[in-house]
Amino acid sequence: ARARSRELEEMLARFTEDEAEPSRMLDRLRRLEEENGDMRSRLEAGRQAAVRAYSQSIERDAERLERALRADAHRPLHDTTPVRVFVLARIAALEAEAAASPARLRPAAEYGLGRARLALGDLEGAAGHLERSWAGGFRGDGILAALGTLEGELYRRTLREARSIDDRAARAEAIRAAERRHRDRALGHLRLMR
């Protein structure tokens, strides 16, 4: 039991140092929990550390993809295909990783996928991923900002469509609906940020 306890302490130390691959560590922690039922609180702390490490990794990955797309957009007129292909390939890899990851890590993976889709301008794809992430319990300023940005973009698009309606009364109602559905939700998400 002492050897197992020492092994658990070493694993938890690696978690905090961000040296471990989170999904492998979660599997190992699950086995240790089965063998050592009295260490539940320490194991839960390890699980939370694994989720935090994975979330931070996903956040860094999403930021890299956003930076690549933003930098590419600011270059003089050129073919953007190579960068878009790179981002789409990374999204495919993240989707495969998310599908294979433990349920506890999926909301973080959905968040990263949502941010990458949002950076590509795929608002519907981003909405699905971000909503699944939120529904799965993923919280923080990053997802609130992403949801706020998404709703802001949807508001802009819906408002543009509403303004093209010829009938004045129908146009006014469409604008009010866009404000209720997207603008107010965007502001709500942004207000929740710390």
Short mmCIF file of N, CA and C in Angstrom, two decimals:
data_model
loop_
_atom_site.label_atom_id
_atom_site.label_comp_id
_atom_site.label_asym_id
_atom_site.label_seq_id
_atom_site.Cartn_x
_atom_site.Cartn_y
_atom_site.Cartn_z
N ALA A 1 0.83 -1.19 0.00
CA ALA A 1 0.00 0.00 0.00
C ALA A 1 0.87 1.25 0.00
N ARG A 2 2.01 1.20 0.75
CA ARG A 2 2.90 2.37 0.78
C ARG A 2 3.50 2.62 -0.61
N ALA A 3 3.84 1.54 -1.29
CA ALA A 3 4.41 1.70 -2.63
C ALA A 3 3.38 2.32 -3.56
N ARG A 4 2.14 1.87 -3.48
CA ARG A 4 1.07 2.44 -4.30
C ARG A 4 0.84 3.91 -3.96
N SER A 5 0.89 4.22 -2.67
CA SER A 5 0.70 5.60 -2.23
C SER A 5 1.81 6.48 -2.79
N ARG A 6 3.06 5.98 -2.72
CA ARG A 6 4.19 6.72 -3.26
C ARG A 6 4.04 6.90 -4.77
N GLU A 7 3.59 5.82 -5.45
CA GLU A 7 3.38 5.89 -6.89
C GLU A 7 2.31 6.94 -7.23
N LEU A 8 1.24 6.98 -6.45
CA LEU A 8 0.18 7.95 -6.67
C LEU A 8 0.70 9.37 -6.46
N GLU A 9 1.49 9.58 -5.38
CA GLU A 9 2.04 10.91 -5.13
C GLU A 9 2.94 11.36 -6.27
N GLU A 10 3.74 10.45 -6.81
CA GLU A 10 4.60 10.80 -7.94
C GLU A 10 3.78 11.15 -9.17
N MET A 11 2.72 10.38 -9.40
CA MET A 11 1.84 10.68 -10.55
C MET A 11 1.19 12.04 -10.40
N LEU A 12 0.70 12.35 -9.19
CA LEU A 12 0.06 13.64 -8.96
C LEU A 12 1.06 14.78 -9.14
N ALA A 13 2.31 14.57 -8.74
CA ALA A 13 3.34 15.58 -8.94
C ALA A 13 3.56 15.82 -10.43
N ARG A 14 3.56 14.75 -11.23
CA ARG A 14 3.71 14.91 -12.68
C ARG A 14 2.54 15.67 -13.28
N PHE A 15 1.35 15.44 -12.74
CA PHE A 15 0.18 16.19 -13.23
C PHE A 15 0.42 17.68 -13.08
N THR A 16 0.84 18.09 -11.90
CA THR A 16 0.99 19.52 -11.65
C THR A 16 2.13 20.10 -12.48
N GLU A 17 3.08 19.29 -12.86
CA GLU A 17 4.17 19.77 -13.69
C GLU A 17 3.82 19.69 -15.17
N ASP A 18 2.63 19.21 -15.50
CA ASP A 18 2.15 19.11 -16.88
C ASP A 18 3.05 18.22 -17.72
N GLU A 19 3.59 17.14 -17.12
CA GLU A 19 4.47 16.23 -17.84
C GLU A 19 3.72 15.05 -18.43
N ALA A 20 2.55 14.77 -17.93
CA ALA A 20 1.85 13.55 -18.29
C ALA A 20 0.84 13.79 -19.40
N GLU A 21 0.57 12.76 -20.16
CA GLU A 21 -0.48 12.82 -21.18
C GLU A 21 -1.79 12.56 -20.46
N PRO A 22 -2.71 13.54 -20.45
CA PRO A 22 -3.88 13.47 -19.57
C PRO A 22 -4.75 12.24 -19.72
N SER A 23 -5.05 11.79 -20.92
CA SER A 23 -5.97 10.65 -21.03
C SER A 23 -5.33 9.37 -20.49
N ARG A 24 -4.01 9.17 -20.70
CA ARG A 24 -3.33 8.00 -20.13
C ARG A 24 -3.32 8.08 -18.62
N MET A 25 -3.10 9.28 -18.09
CA MET A 25 -3.07 9.44 -16.65
C MET A 25 -4.45 9.17 -16.05
N LEU A 26 -5.51 9.58 -16.73
CA LEU A 26 -6.85 9.31 -16.22
C LEU A 26 -7.10 7.81 -16.15
N ASP A 27 -6.67 7.08 -17.17
CA ASP A 27 -6.83 5.62 -17.15
C ASP A 27 -6.07 5.00 -15.98
N ARG A 28 -4.84 5.46 -15.77
CA ARG A 28 -4.03 4.93 -14.67
C ARG A 28 -4.67 5.26 -13.32
N LEU A 29 -5.18 6.49 -13.19
CA LEU A 29 -5.85 6.88 -11.95
C LEU A 29 -7.09 6.03 -11.70
N ARG A 30 -7.82 5.70 -12.75
CA ARG A 30 -9.02 4.88 -12.59
C ARG A 30 -8.64 3.50 -12.04
N ARG A 31 -7.55 2.93 -12.57
CA ARG A 31 -7.10 1.62 -12.06
C ARG A 31 -6.64 1.74 -10.61
N LEU A 32 -5.91 2.81 -10.28
CA LEU A 32 -5.45 2.99 -8.90
C LEU A 32 -6.63 3.17 -7.95
N GLU A 33 -7.66 3.84 -8.40
CA GLU A 33 -8.84 4.04 -7.54
C GLU A 33 -9.50 2.71 -7.23
N GLU A 34 -9.57 1.84 -8.22
CA GLU A 34 -10.16 0.52 -7.99
C GLU A 34 -9.35 -0.26 -6.95
N GLU A 35 -8.03 -0.07 -6.98
CA GLU A 35 -7.17 -0.79 -6.06
C GLU A 35 -7.10 -0.12 -4.68
N ASN A 36 -7.32 1.18 -4.62
CA ASN A 36 -7.16 1.94 -3.36
C ASN A 36 -8.36 2.85 -3.16
N GLY A 37 -9.46 2.30 -2.74
CA GLY A 37 -10.70 3.06 -2.58
C GLY A 37 -10.60 4.20 -1.57
N ASP A 38 -9.65 4.13 -0.62
CA ASP A 38 -9.55 5.17 0.42
C ASP A 38 -8.88 6.45 -0.07
N MET A 39 -8.41 6.49 -1.26
CA MET A 39 -7.68 7.66 -1.77
C MET A 39 -8.53 8.49 -2.73
N ARG A 40 -9.82 8.43 -2.60
CA ARG A 40 -10.71 9.10 -3.56
C ARG A 40 -10.44 10.59 -3.72
N SER A 41 -10.24 11.29 -2.63
CA SER A 41 -10.05 12.75 -2.75
C SER A 41 -8.76 13.07 -3.49
N ARG A 42 -7.71 12.32 -3.24
CA ARG A 42 -6.45 12.55 -3.95
C ARG A 42 -6.60 12.20 -5.42
N LEU A 43 -7.34 11.13 -5.69
CA LEU A 43 -7.56 10.75 -7.08
C LEU A 43 -8.39 11.80 -7.81
N GLU A 44 -9.40 12.34 -7.13
CA GLU A 44 -10.22 13.38 -7.74
C GLU A 44 -9.36 14.61 -8.04
N ALA A 45 -8.47 14.95 -7.15
CA ALA A 45 -7.56 16.07 -7.39
C ALA A 45 -6.69 15.79 -8.62
N GLY A 46 -6.26 14.55 -8.76
CA GLY A 46 -5.48 14.17 -9.94
C GLY A 46 -6.29 14.27 -11.21
N ARG A 47 -7.54 13.84 -11.13
CA ARG A 47 -8.43 13.94 -12.31
C ARG A 47 -8.63 15.40 -12.70
N GLN A 48 -8.87 16.23 -11.71
CA GLN A 48 -9.07 17.65 -12.00
C GLN A 48 -7.81 18.27 -12.60
N ALA A 49 -6.66 17.85 -12.11
CA ALA A 49 -5.40 18.34 -12.67
C ALA A 49 -5.24 17.88 -14.12
N ALA A 50 -5.64 16.65 -14.41
CA ALA A 50 -5.55 16.14 -15.78
C ALA A 50 -6.48 16.93 -16.70
N VAL A 51 -7.67 17.22 -16.24
CA VAL A 51 -8.62 18.00 -17.05
C VAL A 51 -8.07 19.41 -17.28
N ARG A 52 -7.51 20.02 -16.22
CA ARG A 52 -6.93 21.36 -16.38
C ARG A 52 -5.78 21.34 -17.38
N ALA A 53 -4.90 20.35 -17.28
CA ALA A 53 -3.76 20.26 -18.20
C ALA A 53 -4.25 20.07 -19.63
N TYR A 54 -5.24 19.21 -19.81
CA TYR A 54 -5.79 18.97 -21.15
C TYR A 54 -6.46 20.23 -21.67
N SER A 55 -7.22 20.91 -20.83
CA SER A 55 -7.91 22.14 -21.22
C SER A 55 -6.90 23.21 -21.66
N GLN A 56 -5.82 23.34 -20.90
CA GLN A 56 -4.80 24.32 -21.25
C GLN A 56 -4.12 23.96 -22.57
N SER A 57 -3.90 22.66 -22.78
CA SER A 57 -3.31 22.21 -24.04
C SER A 57 -4.23 22.52 -25.22
N ILE A 58 -5.52 22.26 -25.05
CA ILE A 58 -6.50 22.55 -26.10
C ILE A 58 -6.56 24.05 -26.37
N GLU A 59 -6.55 24.84 -25.30
CA GLU A 59 -6.61 26.30 -25.44
C GLU A 59 -5.40 26.80 -26.23
N ARG A 60 -4.21 26.29 -25.92
CA ARG A 60 -3.00 26.70 -26.65
C ARG A 60 -3.10 26.31 -28.12
N ASP A 61 -3.61 25.10 -28.38
CA ASP A 61 -3.77 24.64 -29.76
C ASP A 61 -4.74 25.54 -30.52
N ALA A 62 -5.87 25.87 -29.91
CA ALA A 62 -6.86 26.73 -30.55
C ALA A 62 -6.27 28.11 -30.84
N GLU A 63 -5.51 28.63 -29.89
CA GLU A 63 -4.88 29.95 -30.09
C GLU A 63 -3.89 29.92 -31.24
N ARG A 64 -3.13 28.82 -31.36
CA ARG A 64 -2.18 28.71 -32.48
C ARG A 64 -2.91 28.71 -33.82
N LEU A 65 -4.02 27.97 -33.89
CA LEU A 65 -4.79 27.94 -35.13
C LEU A 65 -5.37 29.31 -35.45
N GLU A 66 -5.90 29.98 -34.45
CA GLU A 66 -6.45 31.33 -34.66
C GLU A 66 -5.36 32.29 -35.15
N ARG A 67 -4.17 32.22 -34.52
CA ARG A 67 -3.06 33.10 -34.93
C ARG A 67 -2.64 32.82 -36.37
N ALA A 68 -2.58 31.55 -36.73
CA ALA A 68 -2.19 31.20 -38.10
C ALA A 68 -3.18 31.77 -39.11
N LEU A 69 -4.46 31.63 -38.83
CA LEU A 69 -5.48 32.16 -39.74
C LEU A 69 -5.46 33.68 -39.77
N ARG A 70 -5.28 34.31 -38.62
CA ARG A 70 -5.25 35.76 -38.55
C ARG A 70 -4.03 36.32 -39.30
N ALA A 71 -2.88 35.71 -39.09
CA ALA A 71 -1.66 36.15 -39.77
C ALA A 71 -1.80 35.98 -41.28
N ASP A 72 -2.40 34.86 -41.69
CA ASP A 72 -2.60 34.62 -43.12
C ASP A 72 -3.56 35.64 -43.73
N ALA A 73 -4.58 36.02 -42.98
CA ALA A 73 -5.56 36.98 -43.49
C ALA A 73 -4.95 38.37 -43.69
N HIS A 74 -3.89 38.70 -42.96
CA HIS A 74 -3.28 40.02 -43.05
C HIS A 74 -2.19 40.12 -44.11
N ARG A 75 -1.90 39.02 -44.75
CA ARG A 75 -0.90 39.06 -45.83
C ARG A 75 -1.53 39.64 -47.08
N PRO A 76 -0.71 40.16 -48.00
CA PRO A 76 -1.27 40.66 -49.26
C PRO A 76 -2.03 39.54 -49.98
N LEU A 77 -2.82 39.91 -50.94
CA LEU A 77 -3.65 38.96 -51.67
C LEU A 77 -2.83 37.73 -52.08
N HIS A 78 -3.32 36.55 -51.68
CA HIS A 78 -2.61 35.29 -51.94
C HIS A 78 -3.59 34.14 -51.79
N ASP A 79 -3.10 32.97 -52.14
CA ASP A 79 -3.90 31.75 -52.01
C ASP A 79 -3.86 31.32 -50.54
N THR A 80 -5.02 31.29 -49.90
CA THR A 80 -5.10 30.93 -48.47
C THR A 80 -5.29 29.43 -48.27
N THR A 81 -5.32 28.68 -49.35
CA THR A 81 -5.59 27.24 -49.25
C THR A 81 -4.63 26.50 -48.32
N PRO A 82 -3.32 26.72 -48.41
CA PRO A 82 -2.42 25.93 -47.54
C PRO A 82 -2.72 26.09 -46.04
N VAL A 83 -2.97 27.30 -45.59
CA VAL A 83 -3.25 27.50 -44.17
C VAL A 83 -4.59 26.88 -43.80
N ARG A 84 -5.59 27.05 -44.66
CA ARG A 84 -6.90 26.46 -44.38
C ARG A 84 -6.81 24.94 -44.35
N VAL A 85 -6.04 24.35 -45.24
CA VAL A 85 -5.86 22.89 -45.25
C VAL A 85 -5.17 22.45 -43.96
N PHE A 86 -4.16 23.21 -43.53
CA PHE A 86 -3.48 22.90 -42.27
C PHE A 86 -4.47 22.93 -41.11
N VAL A 87 -5.28 23.98 -41.03
CA VAL A 87 -6.25 24.11 -39.93
C VAL A 87 -7.28 23.00 -39.99
N LEU A 88 -7.77 22.70 -41.19
CA LEU A 88 -8.76 21.62 -41.32
C LEU A 88 -8.17 20.26 -40.93
N ALA A 89 -6.89 20.04 -41.25
CA ALA A 89 -6.23 18.79 -40.86
C ALA A 89 -6.11 18.72 -39.34
N ARG A 90 -5.78 19.85 -38.71
CA ARG A 90 -5.66 19.87 -37.25
C ARG A 90 -7.03 19.65 -36.61
N ILE A 91 -8.08 20.21 -37.21
CA ILE A 91 -9.44 19.99 -36.70
C ILE A 91 -9.79 18.51 -36.79
N ALA A 92 -9.45 17.88 -37.90
CA ALA A 92 -9.73 16.44 -38.05
C ALA A 92 -8.99 15.64 -36.99
N ALA A 93 -7.74 16.02 -36.71
CA ALA A 93 -6.97 15.32 -35.67
C ALA A 93 -7.60 15.55 -34.29
N LEU A 94 -8.05 16.77 -34.03
CA LEU A 94 -8.71 17.07 -32.75
C LEU A 94 -10.02 16.29 -32.62
N GLU A 95 -10.75 16.16 -33.72
CA GLU A 95 -12.00 15.40 -33.68
C GLU A 95 -11.73 13.93 -33.36
N ALA A 96 -10.70 13.37 -33.95
CA ALA A 96 -10.34 11.97 -33.66
C ALA A 96 -9.89 11.84 -32.20
N GLU A 97 -9.12 12.80 -31.74
CA GLU A 97 -8.66 12.80 -30.35
C GLU A 97 -9.85 12.91 -29.39
N ALA A 98 -10.79 13.79 -29.73
CA ALA A 98 -11.97 13.97 -28.88
C ALA A 98 -12.80 12.70 -28.81
N ALA A 99 -12.95 12.04 -29.95
CA ALA A 99 -13.75 10.81 -29.98
C ALA A 99 -13.11 9.71 -29.14
N ALA A 100 -11.78 9.70 -29.07
CA ALA A 100 -11.08 8.65 -28.32
C ALA A 100 -10.82 9.03 -26.87
N SER A 101 -11.08 10.27 -26.50
CA SER A 101 -10.74 10.72 -25.15
C SER A 101 -11.80 10.30 -24.15
N PRO A 102 -11.41 10.20 -22.88
CA PRO A 102 -12.40 9.88 -21.84
C PRO A 102 -13.48 10.97 -21.78
N ALA A 103 -14.65 10.59 -21.33
CA ALA A 103 -15.79 11.52 -21.29
C ALA A 103 -15.46 12.79 -20.54
N ARG A 104 -14.65 12.70 -19.51
CA ARG A 104 -14.29 13.87 -18.70
C ARG A 104 -13.54 14.92 -19.51
N LEU A 105 -12.85 14.51 -20.57
CA LEU A 105 -12.05 15.44 -21.37
C LEU A 105 -12.80 15.97 -22.60
N ARG A 106 -13.92 15.37 -22.94
CA ARG A 106 -14.64 15.75 -24.17
C ARG A 106 -15.10 17.20 -24.20
N PRO A 107 -15.63 17.75 -23.10
CA PRO A 107 -16.05 19.16 -23.18
C PRO A 107 -14.89 20.10 -23.56
N ALA A 108 -13.70 19.83 -23.06
CA ALA A 108 -12.54 20.65 -23.41
C ALA A 108 -12.20 20.49 -24.89
N ALA A 109 -12.27 19.26 -25.39
CA ALA A 109 -12.00 19.02 -26.81
C ALA A 109 -13.04 19.72 -27.68
N GLU A 110 -14.30 19.67 -27.27
CA GLU A 110 -15.37 20.36 -28.02
C GLU A 110 -15.11 21.86 -28.05
N TYR A 111 -14.62 22.39 -26.95
CA TYR A 111 -14.29 23.82 -26.89
C TYR A 111 -13.22 24.16 -27.93
N GLY A 112 -12.15 23.38 -27.96
CA GLY A 112 -11.07 23.63 -28.93
C GLY A 112 -11.56 23.54 -30.36
N LEU A 113 -12.40 22.54 -30.62
CA LEU A 113 -12.96 22.39 -31.96
C LEU A 113 -13.86 23.58 -32.31
N GLY A 114 -14.63 24.04 -31.34
CA GLY A 114 -15.51 25.19 -31.58
C GLY A 114 -14.71 26.44 -31.90
N ARG A 115 -13.64 26.65 -31.17
CA ARG A 115 -12.81 27.84 -31.45
C ARG A 115 -12.16 27.75 -32.81
N ALA A 116 -11.70 26.57 -33.19
CA ALA A 116 -11.07 26.42 -34.50
C ALA A 116 -12.09 26.65 -35.61
N ARG A 117 -13.28 26.10 -35.46
CA ARG A 117 -14.34 26.31 -36.46
C ARG A 117 -14.74 27.79 -36.53
N LEU A 118 -14.80 28.44 -35.39
CA LEU A 118 -15.13 29.86 -35.35
C LEU A 118 -14.07 30.68 -36.09
N ALA A 119 -12.82 30.34 -35.88
CA ALA A 119 -11.73 31.05 -36.57
C ALA A 119 -11.81 30.87 -38.08
N LEU A 120 -12.31 29.71 -38.52
CA LEU A 120 -12.48 29.45 -39.95
C LEU A 120 -13.70 30.17 -40.52
N GLY A 121 -14.58 30.65 -39.66
CA GLY A 121 -15.80 31.29 -40.12
C GLY A 121 -16.95 30.32 -40.27
N ASP A 122 -16.79 29.09 -39.80
CA ASP A 122 -17.85 28.08 -39.85
C ASP A 122 -18.71 28.24 -38.60
N LEU A 123 -19.66 29.18 -38.67
CA LEU A 123 -20.44 29.53 -37.49
C LEU A 123 -21.32 28.39 -37.01
N GLU A 124 -21.93 27.66 -37.93
CA GLU A 124 -22.80 26.55 -37.52
C GLU A 124 -21.99 25.43 -36.87
N GLY A 125 -20.85 25.10 -37.46
CA GLY A 125 -19.98 24.07 -36.87
C GLY A 125 -19.47 24.50 -35.51
N ALA A 126 -19.08 25.78 -35.39
CA ALA A 126 -18.60 26.30 -34.11
C ALA A 126 -19.71 26.24 -33.06
N ALA A 127 -20.92 26.60 -33.46
CA ALA A 127 -22.04 26.61 -32.50
C ALA A 127 -22.26 25.22 -31.92
N GLY A 128 -22.26 24.20 -32.75
CA GLY A 128 -22.47 22.84 -32.26
C GLY A 128 -21.42 22.42 -31.25
N HIS A 129 -20.16 22.67 -31.57
CA HIS A 129 -19.07 22.28 -30.66
C HIS A 129 -19.11 23.08 -29.36
N LEU A 130 -19.29 24.39 -29.47
CA LEU A 130 -19.30 25.22 -28.26
C LEU A 130 -20.49 24.91 -27.37
N GLU A 131 -21.64 24.64 -27.95
CA GLU A 131 -22.82 24.29 -27.15
C GLU A 131 -22.63 22.95 -26.45
N ARG A 132 -22.02 21.97 -27.14
CA ARG A 132 -21.74 20.68 -26.48
C ARG A 132 -20.73 20.85 -25.35
N SER A 133 -19.75 21.71 -25.56
CA SER A 133 -18.76 21.97 -24.53
C SER A 133 -19.41 22.59 -23.30
N TRP A 134 -20.25 23.59 -23.52
CA TRP A 134 -20.94 24.26 -22.41
C TRP A 134 -21.87 23.28 -21.69
N ALA A 135 -22.63 22.51 -22.47
CA ALA A 135 -23.55 21.53 -21.88
C ALA A 135 -22.79 20.47 -21.09
N GLY A 136 -21.55 20.18 -21.50
CA GLY A 136 -20.72 19.19 -20.80
C GLY A 136 -20.06 19.74 -19.54
N GLY A 137 -20.28 21.02 -19.25
CA GLY A 137 -19.75 21.59 -18.02
C GLY A 137 -18.47 22.38 -18.16
N PHE A 138 -17.99 22.59 -19.38
CA PHE A 138 -16.76 23.35 -19.57
C PHE A 138 -17.06 24.83 -19.29
N ARG A 139 -16.27 25.45 -18.40
CA ARG A 139 -16.51 26.83 -18.02
C ARG A 139 -15.19 27.60 -18.03
N GLY A 140 -15.32 28.89 -18.14
CA GLY A 140 -14.15 29.76 -18.11
C GLY A 140 -14.34 30.93 -19.06
N ASP A 141 -13.44 31.89 -18.93
CA ASP A 141 -13.53 33.08 -19.78
C ASP A 141 -13.34 32.76 -21.25
N GLY A 142 -12.52 31.75 -21.56
CA GLY A 142 -12.28 31.40 -22.96
C GLY A 142 -13.55 30.98 -23.67
N ILE A 143 -14.32 30.10 -23.06
CA ILE A 143 -15.55 29.65 -23.72
C ILE A 143 -16.60 30.76 -23.73
N LEU A 144 -16.63 31.58 -22.68
CA LEU A 144 -17.57 32.70 -22.68
C LEU A 144 -17.24 33.68 -23.81
N ALA A 145 -15.95 33.94 -24.01
CA ALA A 145 -15.54 34.83 -25.10
C ALA A 145 -15.88 34.22 -26.46
N ALA A 146 -15.65 32.91 -26.59
CA ALA A 146 -15.96 32.24 -27.86
C ALA A 146 -17.47 32.26 -28.13
N LEU A 147 -18.27 31.98 -27.11
CA LEU A 147 -19.72 32.02 -27.29
C LEU A 147 -20.19 33.44 -27.58
N GLY A 148 -19.61 34.43 -26.92
CA GLY A 148 -19.96 35.82 -27.19
C GLY A 148 -19.60 36.22 -28.61
N THR A 149 -18.42 35.82 -29.06
CA THR A 149 -18.00 36.12 -30.44
C THR A 149 -18.90 35.43 -31.44
N LEU A 150 -19.22 34.17 -31.18
CA LEU A 150 -20.12 33.42 -32.07
C LEU A 150 -21.47 34.12 -32.19
N GLU A 151 -22.08 34.44 -31.04
CA GLU A 151 -23.39 35.10 -31.08
C GLU A 151 -23.29 36.47 -31.74
N GLY A 152 -22.18 37.18 -31.53
CA GLY A 152 -21.98 38.47 -32.19
C GLY A 152 -21.93 38.33 -33.71
N GLU A 153 -21.22 37.31 -34.18
CA GLU A 153 -21.15 37.07 -35.64
C GLU A 153 -22.51 36.65 -36.19
N LEU A 154 -23.23 35.81 -35.45
CA LEU A 154 -24.56 35.42 -35.89
C LEU A 154 -25.50 36.63 -35.90
N TYR A 155 -25.35 37.51 -34.93
CA TYR A 155 -26.15 38.73 -34.89
C TYR A 155 -25.86 39.60 -36.12
N ARG A 156 -24.58 39.77 -36.41
CA ARG A 156 -24.19 40.59 -37.57
C ARG A 156 -24.80 40.03 -38.86
N ARG A 157 -24.71 38.70 -39.02
CA ARG A 157 -25.25 38.08 -40.23
C ARG A 157 -26.78 38.19 -40.28
N THR A 158 -27.43 37.92 -39.17
CA THR A 158 -28.89 37.98 -39.12
C THR A 158 -29.38 39.42 -39.32
N LEU A 159 -28.67 40.38 -38.75
CA LEU A 159 -29.03 41.78 -38.91
C LEU A 159 -28.90 42.23 -40.36
N ARG A 160 -27.86 41.78 -41.02
CA ARG A 160 -27.67 42.11 -42.45
C ARG A 160 -28.83 41.57 -43.27
N GLU A 161 -29.24 40.33 -42.97
CA GLU A 161 -30.38 39.73 -43.68
C GLU A 161 -31.67 40.49 -43.38
N ALA A 162 -31.86 40.87 -42.11
CA ALA A 162 -33.08 41.57 -41.71
C ALA A 162 -33.17 42.93 -42.39
N ARG A 163 -32.06 43.61 -42.52
CA ARG A 163 -32.06 44.94 -43.14
C ARG A 163 -32.38 44.90 -44.62
N SER A 164 -32.26 43.74 -45.22
CA SER A 164 -32.57 43.64 -46.65
C SER A 164 -34.05 43.38 -46.92
N ILE A 165 -34.85 43.24 -45.87
CA ILE A 165 -36.29 43.00 -46.03
C ILE A 165 -36.95 44.32 -46.44
N ASP A 166 -37.76 44.27 -47.49
CA ASP A 166 -38.39 45.47 -48.02
C ASP A 166 -39.51 46.00 -47.13
N ASP A 167 -40.35 45.12 -46.62
CA ASP A 167 -41.48 45.54 -45.80
C ASP A 167 -40.98 46.10 -44.46
N ARG A 168 -41.34 47.35 -44.16
CA ARG A 168 -40.83 48.05 -42.97
C ARG A 168 -41.18 47.32 -41.67
N ALA A 169 -42.43 46.89 -41.52
CA ALA A 169 -42.86 46.21 -40.29
C ALA A 169 -42.15 44.86 -40.13
N ALA A 170 -42.06 44.12 -41.21
CA ALA A 170 -41.37 42.82 -41.17
C ALA A 170 -39.89 43.00 -40.87
N ARG A 171 -39.29 44.06 -41.47
CA ARG A 171 -37.88 44.35 -41.22
C ARG A 171 -37.66 44.68 -39.74
N ALA A 172 -38.51 45.54 -39.17
CA ALA A 172 -38.38 45.92 -37.77
C ALA A 172 -38.52 44.71 -36.85
N GLU A 173 -39.45 43.83 -37.15
CA GLU A 173 -39.63 42.62 -36.33
C GLU A 173 -38.42 41.70 -36.46
N ALA A 174 -37.88 41.56 -37.66
CA ALA A 174 -36.70 40.71 -37.87
C ALA A 174 -35.49 41.26 -37.12
N ILE A 175 -35.37 42.58 -37.08
CA ILE A 175 -34.26 43.20 -36.35
C ILE A 175 -34.42 42.95 -34.85
N ARG A 176 -35.63 43.13 -34.33
CA ARG A 176 -35.88 42.87 -32.90
C ARG A 176 -35.60 41.39 -32.57
N ALA A 177 -36.00 40.50 -33.46
CA ALA A 177 -35.76 39.06 -33.23
C ALA A 177 -34.25 38.78 -33.20
N ALA A 178 -33.49 39.41 -34.10
CA ALA A 178 -32.04 39.22 -34.14
C ALA A 178 -31.41 39.75 -32.85
N GLU A 179 -31.92 40.86 -32.36
CA GLU A 179 -31.39 41.42 -31.11
C GLU A 179 -31.65 40.49 -29.93
N ARG A 180 -32.87 39.96 -29.87
CA ARG A 180 -33.22 39.05 -28.77
C ARG A 180 -32.42 37.76 -28.85
N ARG A 181 -32.36 37.21 -30.04
CA ARG A 181 -31.74 35.89 -30.19
C ARG A 181 -30.21 35.92 -30.10
N HIS A 182 -29.58 36.88 -30.74
CA HIS A 182 -28.12 36.84 -30.82
C HIS A 182 -27.42 37.97 -30.05
N ARG A 183 -27.85 39.21 -30.23
CA ARG A 183 -27.15 40.31 -29.54
C ARG A 183 -27.24 40.15 -28.03
N ASP A 184 -28.43 39.91 -27.52
CA ASP A 184 -28.60 39.80 -26.07
C ASP A 184 -27.84 38.60 -25.51
N ARG A 185 -27.81 37.50 -26.25
CA ARG A 185 -27.05 36.33 -25.79
C ARG A 185 -25.56 36.62 -25.80
N ALA A 186 -25.07 37.32 -26.85
CA ALA A 186 -23.65 37.67 -26.92
C ALA A 186 -23.27 38.53 -25.72
N LEU A 187 -24.07 39.54 -25.43
CA LEU A 187 -23.78 40.41 -24.30
C LEU A 187 -23.85 39.64 -22.98
N GLY A 188 -24.80 38.73 -22.87
CA GLY A 188 -24.91 37.91 -21.66
C GLY A 188 -23.66 37.09 -21.41
N HIS A 189 -23.12 36.46 -22.46
CA HIS A 189 -21.90 35.67 -22.31
C HIS A 189 -20.73 36.57 -21.90
N LEU A 190 -20.62 37.70 -22.53
CA LEU A 190 -19.50 38.59 -22.25
C LEU A 190 -19.59 39.18 -20.83
N ARG A 191 -20.79 39.41 -20.33
CA ARG A 191 -20.97 39.92 -18.97
C ARG A 191 -20.53 38.90 -17.92
N LEU A 192 -20.64 37.63 -18.24
CA LEU A 192 -20.25 36.58 -17.28
C LEU A 192 -18.74 36.43 -17.12
N MET A 193 -17.98 37.04 -18.05
CA MET A 193 -16.52 36.91 -17.97
C MET A 193 -16.01 37.66 -16.73
N ARG A 194 -14.96 37.13 -16.15
CA ARG A 194 -14.38 37.73 -14.94
C ARG A 194 -13.65 38.99 -15.28
#
